[in-house]
Short mmCIF file of C-alpha atoms and ligand atoms in Angstrom, two decimals:
data_model
loop_
_atom_site.label_atom_id
_atom_site.label_comp_id
_atom_site.label_asym_id
_atom_site.label_seq_id
_atom_site.Cartn_x
_atom_site.Cartn_y
_atom_site.Cartn_z
CA MET A 203 63.39 39.69 -28.98
CA SER A 204 66.87 41.26 -31.06
CA THR A 205 67.84 39.48 -34.51
CA PRO A 206 69.77 36.79 -33.74
CA PRO A 207 73.58 37.18 -35.05
CA GLY A 208 74.14 36.30 -38.28
CA ILE A 209 70.32 36.68 -39.73
CA PRO A 210 69.77 39.86 -41.04
CA SER A 211 67.29 42.22 -39.72
CA ALA A 212 64.13 43.29 -41.42
CA ILE A 213 63.10 45.70 -39.26
CA ARG A 214 65.10 47.36 -36.35
CA ILE A 215 62.99 50.81 -34.53
CA ARG A 216 64.05 52.14 -31.66
CA ALA A 217 62.21 54.44 -29.22
CA VAL A 218 59.62 55.38 -31.61
CA SER A 219 56.78 57.19 -30.92
CA LYS A 220 53.95 58.80 -32.64
CA LEU A 221 51.56 61.45 -32.01
CA PHE A 222 48.17 62.61 -33.97
CA ASP A 223 47.93 65.87 -32.14
CA ASP A 224 47.65 65.15 -28.28
CA VAL A 225 46.84 61.67 -28.95
CA ILE A 226 50.18 59.30 -28.41
CA ALA A 227 49.09 56.40 -30.87
CA LEU A 228 52.67 54.97 -29.84
CA ASP A 229 55.11 55.37 -27.67
CA ASP A 230 58.67 54.49 -27.30
CA VAL A 231 58.29 51.32 -29.18
CA ASP A 232 61.17 48.79 -29.78
CA LEU A 233 60.80 46.35 -32.38
CA ASP A 234 62.92 43.80 -34.14
CA VAL A 235 62.07 41.39 -36.71
CA PRO A 236 64.56 38.85 -38.20
CA ALA A 237 64.72 38.78 -42.07
CA GLY A 238 62.26 35.46 -42.77
CA GLN A 239 60.37 35.57 -40.10
CA VAL A 240 56.21 35.86 -39.60
CA HIS A 241 55.54 38.30 -36.87
CA GLY A 242 52.11 39.45 -35.26
CA LEU A 243 51.00 42.05 -34.08
CA VAL A 244 48.26 41.66 -31.75
CA GLY A 245 46.75 44.35 -29.21
CA PRO A 246 42.95 45.81 -28.19
CA ASN A 247 41.07 48.51 -30.36
CA GLY A 248 43.69 51.71 -30.50
CA ALA A 249 46.64 49.68 -29.31
CA GLY A 250 48.56 51.44 -32.27
CA LYS A 251 49.06 48.61 -34.50
CA THR A 252 47.76 50.20 -37.76
CA THR A 253 49.82 53.00 -36.88
CA LEU A 254 52.94 50.75 -36.52
CA LEU A 255 52.15 49.19 -40.03
CA GLY A 256 51.85 52.76 -41.98
CA LEU A 257 55.19 53.36 -40.54
CA LEU A 258 56.23 50.18 -42.32
CA LEU A 259 54.75 50.82 -45.23
CA GLY A 260 56.21 54.37 -45.43
CA LEU A 261 52.57 56.16 -45.01
CA THR A 262 53.56 58.19 -42.41
CA ALA A 263 56.40 59.03 -40.06
CA PRO A 264 57.30 58.77 -36.56
CA THR A 265 57.31 61.88 -34.37
CA SER A 266 60.13 60.54 -32.74
CA GLY A 267 62.50 57.98 -32.24
CA GLU A 268 64.43 55.95 -35.65
CA GLY A 269 63.99 52.45 -37.44
CA GLN A 270 65.45 50.52 -40.48
CA VAL A 271 62.86 49.10 -42.70
CA LEU A 272 64.60 46.49 -45.17
CA ASP A 273 67.45 49.36 -46.58
CA HIS A 274 65.08 52.02 -46.04
CA GLN A 275 65.16 54.42 -42.86
CA LEU A 276 62.03 55.09 -41.70
CA GLY A 277 60.05 57.93 -42.82
CA ARG A 278 56.97 59.13 -45.26
CA THR A 279 57.77 58.18 -48.93
CA HIS A 280 56.21 59.23 -52.15
CA ALA A 281 55.07 55.28 -52.56
CA VAL A 282 55.79 52.00 -50.64
CA PRO A 283 59.61 51.82 -50.18
CA ALA A 284 60.79 49.23 -52.61
CA GLY A 285 60.81 45.20 -51.43
CA VAL A 286 58.21 46.17 -49.06
CA ALA A 287 54.31 45.11 -50.38
CA GLY A 288 50.87 44.93 -48.07
CA PHE A 289 47.92 47.38 -47.33
CA LEU A 290 45.92 48.76 -44.80
CA ASP A 291 42.15 48.82 -44.44
CA GLY A 292 42.04 46.10 -47.08
CA PRO A 293 43.71 45.97 -50.95
CA GLY A 294 43.87 48.65 -53.79
CA LEU A 295 42.09 46.99 -56.58
CA TYR A 296 40.45 48.68 -59.47
CA PRO A 297 36.92 47.31 -59.39
CA THR A 298 36.43 47.55 -63.07
CA LEU A 299 39.19 45.39 -63.76
CA THR A 300 39.09 41.41 -63.97
CA ALA A 301 41.31 39.56 -61.13
CA ARG A 302 44.19 38.74 -63.82
CA ALA A 303 44.08 42.23 -65.21
CA ASN A 304 44.31 43.57 -61.52
CA LEU A 305 47.74 41.65 -60.74
CA THR A 306 49.15 42.11 -64.21
CA SER A 307 48.47 45.94 -63.98
CA SER A 308 50.22 45.90 -60.46
CA LEU A 309 53.06 44.18 -62.24
CA THR A 310 53.38 46.87 -65.02
CA LEU A 311 53.05 49.50 -62.17
CA SER A 312 55.98 48.21 -60.10
CA GLY A 313 57.96 47.98 -63.61
CA ALA A 314 58.45 44.00 -63.43
CA ALA A 315 58.06 42.43 -67.02
CA ASN A 316 54.71 40.64 -67.61
CA ASN A 317 54.61 37.11 -66.36
CA ASP A 318 52.04 34.87 -66.89
CA ASP A 319 52.62 31.58 -65.81
CA ARG A 320 53.44 33.44 -62.28
CA VAL A 321 50.29 35.30 -62.81
CA ASP A 322 48.26 32.44 -63.24
CA GLU A 323 50.31 30.38 -60.56
CA ILE A 324 49.44 32.98 -57.69
CA LEU A 325 45.55 32.87 -58.90
CA ASP A 326 45.86 29.10 -58.46
CA ALA A 327 47.54 29.33 -55.09
CA VAL A 328 44.83 31.98 -53.68
CA GLY A 329 42.16 30.06 -55.53
CA LEU A 330 41.11 32.60 -57.52
CA SER A 331 41.79 30.61 -60.99
CA GLU A 332 38.31 30.50 -61.92
CA VAL A 333 36.96 33.82 -61.77
CA ALA A 334 40.37 35.01 -63.55
CA HIS A 335 38.23 36.63 -66.02
CA GLU A 336 35.60 38.14 -64.01
CA ARG A 337 35.53 41.55 -62.87
CA VAL A 338 36.66 42.69 -59.36
CA ARG A 339 33.48 44.71 -58.31
CA GLY A 340 31.47 41.65 -57.74
CA PHE A 341 34.00 39.83 -55.24
CA SER A 342 32.91 38.99 -52.39
CA LEU A 343 35.22 40.26 -49.26
CA GLY A 344 37.22 37.65 -48.84
CA MET A 345 38.23 37.04 -52.69
CA ARG A 346 39.34 40.80 -52.94
CA GLN A 347 41.29 40.01 -49.55
CA ARG A 348 42.93 37.24 -51.53
CA LEU A 349 43.24 38.76 -54.59
CA GLY A 350 45.15 41.77 -53.06
CA LEU A 351 47.40 39.47 -51.06
CA ALA A 352 48.03 37.62 -54.43
CA ALA A 353 49.19 41.41 -55.56
CA ALA A 354 51.48 41.74 -52.30
CA ALA A 355 53.19 38.09 -53.12
CA LEU A 356 53.77 39.08 -57.01
CA ALA A 357 55.57 41.65 -56.45
CA GLN A 358 58.24 39.16 -55.17
CA PRO A 359 58.53 41.55 -51.74
CA ARG A 360 61.33 40.78 -49.32
CA LEU A 361 59.21 42.41 -46.48
CA VAL A 362 55.19 41.63 -46.81
CA VAL A 363 52.97 44.02 -44.38
CA LEU A 364 48.93 42.93 -43.52
CA ASP A 365 46.49 44.09 -41.41
CA GLU A 366 43.79 41.48 -41.02
CA PRO A 367 44.50 39.15 -44.01
CA ALA A 368 42.23 36.59 -42.87
CA ASN A 369 39.52 39.17 -42.95
CA GLY A 370 36.12 37.88 -44.50
CA LEU A 371 37.97 34.48 -45.13
CA ASP A 372 36.11 31.06 -45.22
CA PRO A 373 37.97 28.60 -43.86
CA ALA A 374 39.08 26.99 -47.24
CA GLY A 375 39.87 30.62 -48.04
CA LYS A 376 42.18 31.32 -45.03
CA ARG A 377 44.28 28.03 -45.65
CA ARG A 378 45.69 28.73 -48.88
CA VAL A 379 46.01 32.26 -47.18
CA HIS A 380 48.38 30.86 -44.83
CA ASP A 381 49.59 28.55 -47.04
CA LEU A 382 50.70 31.56 -49.30
CA LEU A 383 52.24 33.28 -46.48
CA ASN A 384 53.90 30.05 -45.01
CA GLY A 385 55.54 29.35 -48.62
CA LEU A 386 56.91 33.38 -48.80
CA ALA A 387 58.29 33.15 -45.19
CA GLU A 388 60.14 29.65 -46.66
CA GLU A 389 61.35 31.62 -49.32
CA GLY A 390 62.86 34.30 -47.14
CA THR A 391 60.29 36.71 -46.74
CA THR A 392 59.55 38.50 -43.73
CA VAL A 393 56.09 38.96 -43.11
CA ILE A 394 54.69 40.87 -40.23
CA LEU A 395 50.24 40.55 -39.58
CA SER A 396 48.16 42.64 -37.66
CA SER A 397 45.02 40.62 -36.28
CA HIS A 398 42.61 40.32 -33.77
CA ARG A 399 42.63 36.50 -34.44
CA MET A 400 44.70 35.08 -31.84
CA ASP A 401 44.14 31.39 -34.00
CA ASP A 402 45.29 33.03 -37.07
CA VAL A 403 48.47 34.71 -35.00
CA GLU A 404 49.24 31.50 -33.14
CA ALA A 405 48.89 29.29 -36.54
CA LEU A 406 50.85 31.65 -38.40
CA CYS A 407 53.53 33.36 -36.50
CA SER A 408 56.86 32.60 -34.32
CA GLU A 409 57.11 35.80 -32.73
CA VAL A 410 54.28 38.41 -31.50
CA THR A 411 54.22 41.75 -30.35
CA ILE A 412 51.63 42.68 -27.67
CA LEU A 413 50.62 46.47 -27.78
CA THR A 414 48.99 48.20 -25.63
CA ALA A 415 48.07 52.18 -25.54
CA GLY A 416 50.99 52.08 -27.95
CA ARG A 417 53.47 50.77 -25.60
CA VAL A 418 55.04 47.19 -26.20
CA GLY A 419 53.94 44.97 -23.46
CA PHE A 420 55.82 41.48 -24.76
CA THR A 421 57.97 40.87 -28.21
CA GLY A 422 59.40 37.88 -28.67
CA PRO A 423 58.52 34.44 -29.34
CA LEU A 424 55.13 32.82 -28.76
CA ALA A 425 56.89 29.68 -27.05
CA LYS A 426 58.36 32.01 -24.13
CA LEU A 427 55.00 33.68 -23.50
CA ALA A 428 53.36 30.34 -22.48
CA ALA A 429 56.60 30.28 -19.97
CA GLU A 430 55.86 33.49 -18.80
CA ASN A 431 52.73 33.10 -17.88
CA ASP A 432 51.72 32.45 -14.20
CA SER A 433 49.59 30.01 -14.30
CA LEU A 434 47.33 28.67 -17.55
CA ASP A 435 43.64 26.93 -16.89
CA TYR A 436 43.08 23.39 -18.72
CA ARG A 437 39.78 21.72 -18.93
CA LEU A 438 40.22 17.62 -17.64
CA VAL A 439 37.62 15.68 -18.76
CA THR A 440 37.77 12.77 -16.53
CA PRO A 441 34.71 9.57 -15.32
CA ASP A 442 36.41 9.64 -12.07
CA PRO A 443 36.52 13.59 -11.03
CA MET A 444 36.51 12.77 -7.44
CA GLY A 445 39.53 10.80 -7.77
CA ALA A 446 40.96 13.84 -9.70
CA ARG A 447 40.52 16.47 -7.59
CA ARG A 448 41.79 14.28 -4.66
CA ILE A 449 45.09 14.06 -6.59
CA ALA A 450 45.22 17.51 -7.91
CA SER A 451 44.80 19.20 -4.47
CA ALA A 452 47.75 17.38 -3.08
CA MET A 453 49.54 18.87 -5.88
CA HIS A 454 52.19 21.96 -5.82
CA GLY A 455 51.82 24.05 -9.15
CA ILE A 456 48.17 22.71 -9.59
CA HIS A 457 44.69 24.56 -8.27
CA LEU A 458 41.44 23.85 -8.94
CA ARG A 459 38.82 25.67 -10.02
CA ASP A 460 35.87 24.56 -9.88
CA VAL A 461 33.96 21.26 -11.15
CA ASP A 462 31.54 21.61 -14.23
CA ARG A 463 29.57 18.53 -16.10
CA THR A 464 30.16 18.86 -19.35
CA PRO A 465 26.90 18.68 -21.50
CA GLY A 466 26.04 16.24 -23.87
CA ASP A 467 28.70 14.06 -22.26
CA ASP A 468 26.48 12.42 -20.14
CA PRO A 469 23.04 11.36 -22.10
CA ALA A 470 22.22 8.53 -19.98
CA GLY A 471 21.85 11.04 -16.57
CA ASP A 472 23.90 11.70 -13.43
CA ASP A 473 24.16 8.14 -12.11
CA ALA A 474 25.62 6.80 -15.33
CA PRO A 475 28.77 4.41 -14.97
CA GLY A 476 31.49 6.00 -16.93
CA ALA A 477 29.93 9.40 -17.35
CA ALA A 478 32.57 12.07 -17.89
CA GLU A 479 32.93 14.97 -16.28
CA SER A 480 35.26 18.42 -16.79
CA LEU A 481 37.60 19.52 -13.83
CA LEU A 482 39.20 23.20 -14.27
CA LEU A 483 42.40 23.60 -13.14
CA GLY A 484 45.05 25.98 -13.35
CA ALA A 485 48.62 25.08 -14.28
CA THR A 486 52.05 26.88 -12.69
CA THR A 487 53.99 25.02 -15.10
CA THR A 488 53.93 22.38 -18.17
CA ALA A 489 55.68 19.98 -15.47
CA ALA A 490 53.02 20.36 -13.06
CA LEU A 491 50.62 19.30 -15.67
CA ASP A 492 52.89 16.72 -16.73
CA GLU A 493 52.90 15.62 -13.41
CA LEU A 494 49.54 15.75 -12.75
CA VAL A 495 48.72 13.46 -15.46
CA ALA A 496 51.48 10.93 -14.55
CA ARG A 497 49.63 10.87 -11.30
CA LEU A 498 46.05 9.90 -12.82
CA VAL A 499 47.44 7.58 -15.00
CA ARG A 500 49.10 5.87 -12.12
CA ASP A 501 45.80 5.78 -10.13
CA GLY A 502 44.33 4.41 -12.85
CA ILE A 503 42.23 7.47 -13.49
CA ALA A 504 41.35 8.34 -17.27
CA VAL A 505 42.33 11.04 -18.63
CA ARG A 506 39.70 11.79 -21.91
CA GLU A 507 40.63 15.35 -22.62
CA LEU A 508 42.92 18.02 -21.33
CA THR A 509 42.97 21.51 -23.01
CA PRO A 510 43.71 24.31 -22.38
CA VAL A 511 40.45 26.67 -21.71
CA MET A 512 42.62 29.81 -23.09
CA SER A 513 45.90 29.69 -25.31
CA PRO A 514 48.81 31.40 -23.69
CA LEU A 515 48.79 34.52 -26.07
CA GLU A 516 44.82 35.12 -25.47
CA ALA A 517 45.86 34.62 -21.74
CA ALA A 518 49.03 37.12 -21.97
CA PHE A 519 46.50 39.49 -24.04
CA LEU A 520 44.15 40.01 -21.65
CA LYS A 521 46.82 40.20 -18.55
CA LEU A 522 48.42 42.80 -20.30
CA THR A 523 45.23 44.94 -21.39
CA ASP A 524 43.95 44.34 -17.51
CA ASP A 525 46.85 45.50 -16.22
CA GLN A 526 46.84 48.62 -18.78
CA GLU A 527 42.84 49.42 -17.62
CA HIS A 528 44.23 49.46 -13.91
CA SER A 529 46.88 51.42 -14.45
CA GLN A 530 44.58 54.49 -16.16
N1 ATP B 875 45.11 59.77 -38.49
C1 ATP B 875 44.91 59.89 -37.20
N2 ATP B 875 44.41 60.79 -36.69
C2 ATP B 875 44.39 61.08 -35.40
N3 ATP B 875 44.24 60.06 -34.65
C3 ATP B 875 44.79 59.15 -34.87
C4 ATP B 875 44.96 58.55 -36.35
N4 ATP B 875 45.23 57.62 -36.31
C5 ATP B 875 45.38 56.65 -35.38
N5 ATP B 875 45.06 57.97 -34.44
C6 ATP B 875 44.56 57.30 -33.19
O1 ATP B 875 45.74 56.30 -32.60
C7 ATP B 875 45.20 55.61 -31.82
C8 ATP B 875 45.90 54.36 -32.38
O2 ATP B 875 45.30 53.98 -33.57
P1 ATP B 875 45.50 52.55 -34.59
O3 ATP B 875 44.58 52.80 -35.47
O4 ATP B 875 46.53 52.81 -34.70
O5 ATP B 875 45.27 51.33 -33.38
P2 ATP B 875 44.74 50.01 -33.99
O6 ATP B 875 45.81 48.92 -32.64
O7 ATP B 875 45.21 49.60 -35.56
O8 ATP B 875 43.16 50.14 -33.87
P3 ATP B 875 42.17 48.85 -34.07
O9 ATP B 875 42.30 47.78 -33.96
O10 ATP B 875 40.99 49.58 -33.48
O11 ATP B 875 42.46 49.03 -35.73
C9 ATP B 875 44.17 55.43 -31.63
O12 ATP B 875 43.79 56.40 -30.50
C10 ATP B 875 43.65 56.26 -32.94
O13 ATP B 875 42.35 57.17 -32.41
#
């Protein structure tokens, strides 16, 4: 998906390949990320995600192709390019310094004036105020992740590049990280993050790039991914599975997969009136699904639950990965 007219581009990469000896880590990659977007990068192990993030951070240069990251040409740089912040393989922190001292020293290193209020604010945002004066060497993985993110945000970057930012975080820590990243994006910062956690990517990102074996399998809005899926599977929970089956089987765009009784839904036994069963069905379009619900309701068949078995992102991820495995 190219950057819409009028919106500045944060990342514009064209035909980039990266080889490590005879290993093709990236193969003819194009990528456009407009300023202010939270963009997800997903793909199986070895797909080239870290290599791509490394290029954005100036850690390595492409073998061929070209690209612009903020105002810089893609290439190996001595330090992370101005305006860019982030980390690969966990944040670089000083274990013998306190959390607070890590942040103030990262400000000093970046040449910015010390700003106690901003440091306090950011420590609070990542939920580390209470341990601000403790040495980082005693911190858990999740606490280090949050402190690394705080250091990245403190630099007031225009682009944040993150590898698995929610790694090791408990649900509360994850929510704080999500809030911080969304806050950065609202202020106009572009965020690009790589993750194996599809739920994180779906919660945070408006657009996603799926890499398989170094190539871009899909890039664009998550909504487009959903629309492009041939068929998604849904679980329908209803007390009248036979009635629902009859209606679903007569409909275009709906495919019955199987019937299975939902565990724990029927404590009174199989013959209990109103016992709910779940029906697995595929829907080729959301319109077909809407029509199914309308018909069920019209026939007085209760719909207790209708949920996707797999998200569009997960489904696309698996399909692209399968296609790639079969083509090898
Ligand atoms: N420095 C390197 N030297 C040699 N090969 C490398 C190097 N870095 C990456 N590779 C290879 O390039 C390919 C892409 O690796 P990369 O780490 O970018 O994938 P990834 O998508 O980040 O994987 P993961 O999800 O496992 O972190 C892999 O085959 C990897 O072995």
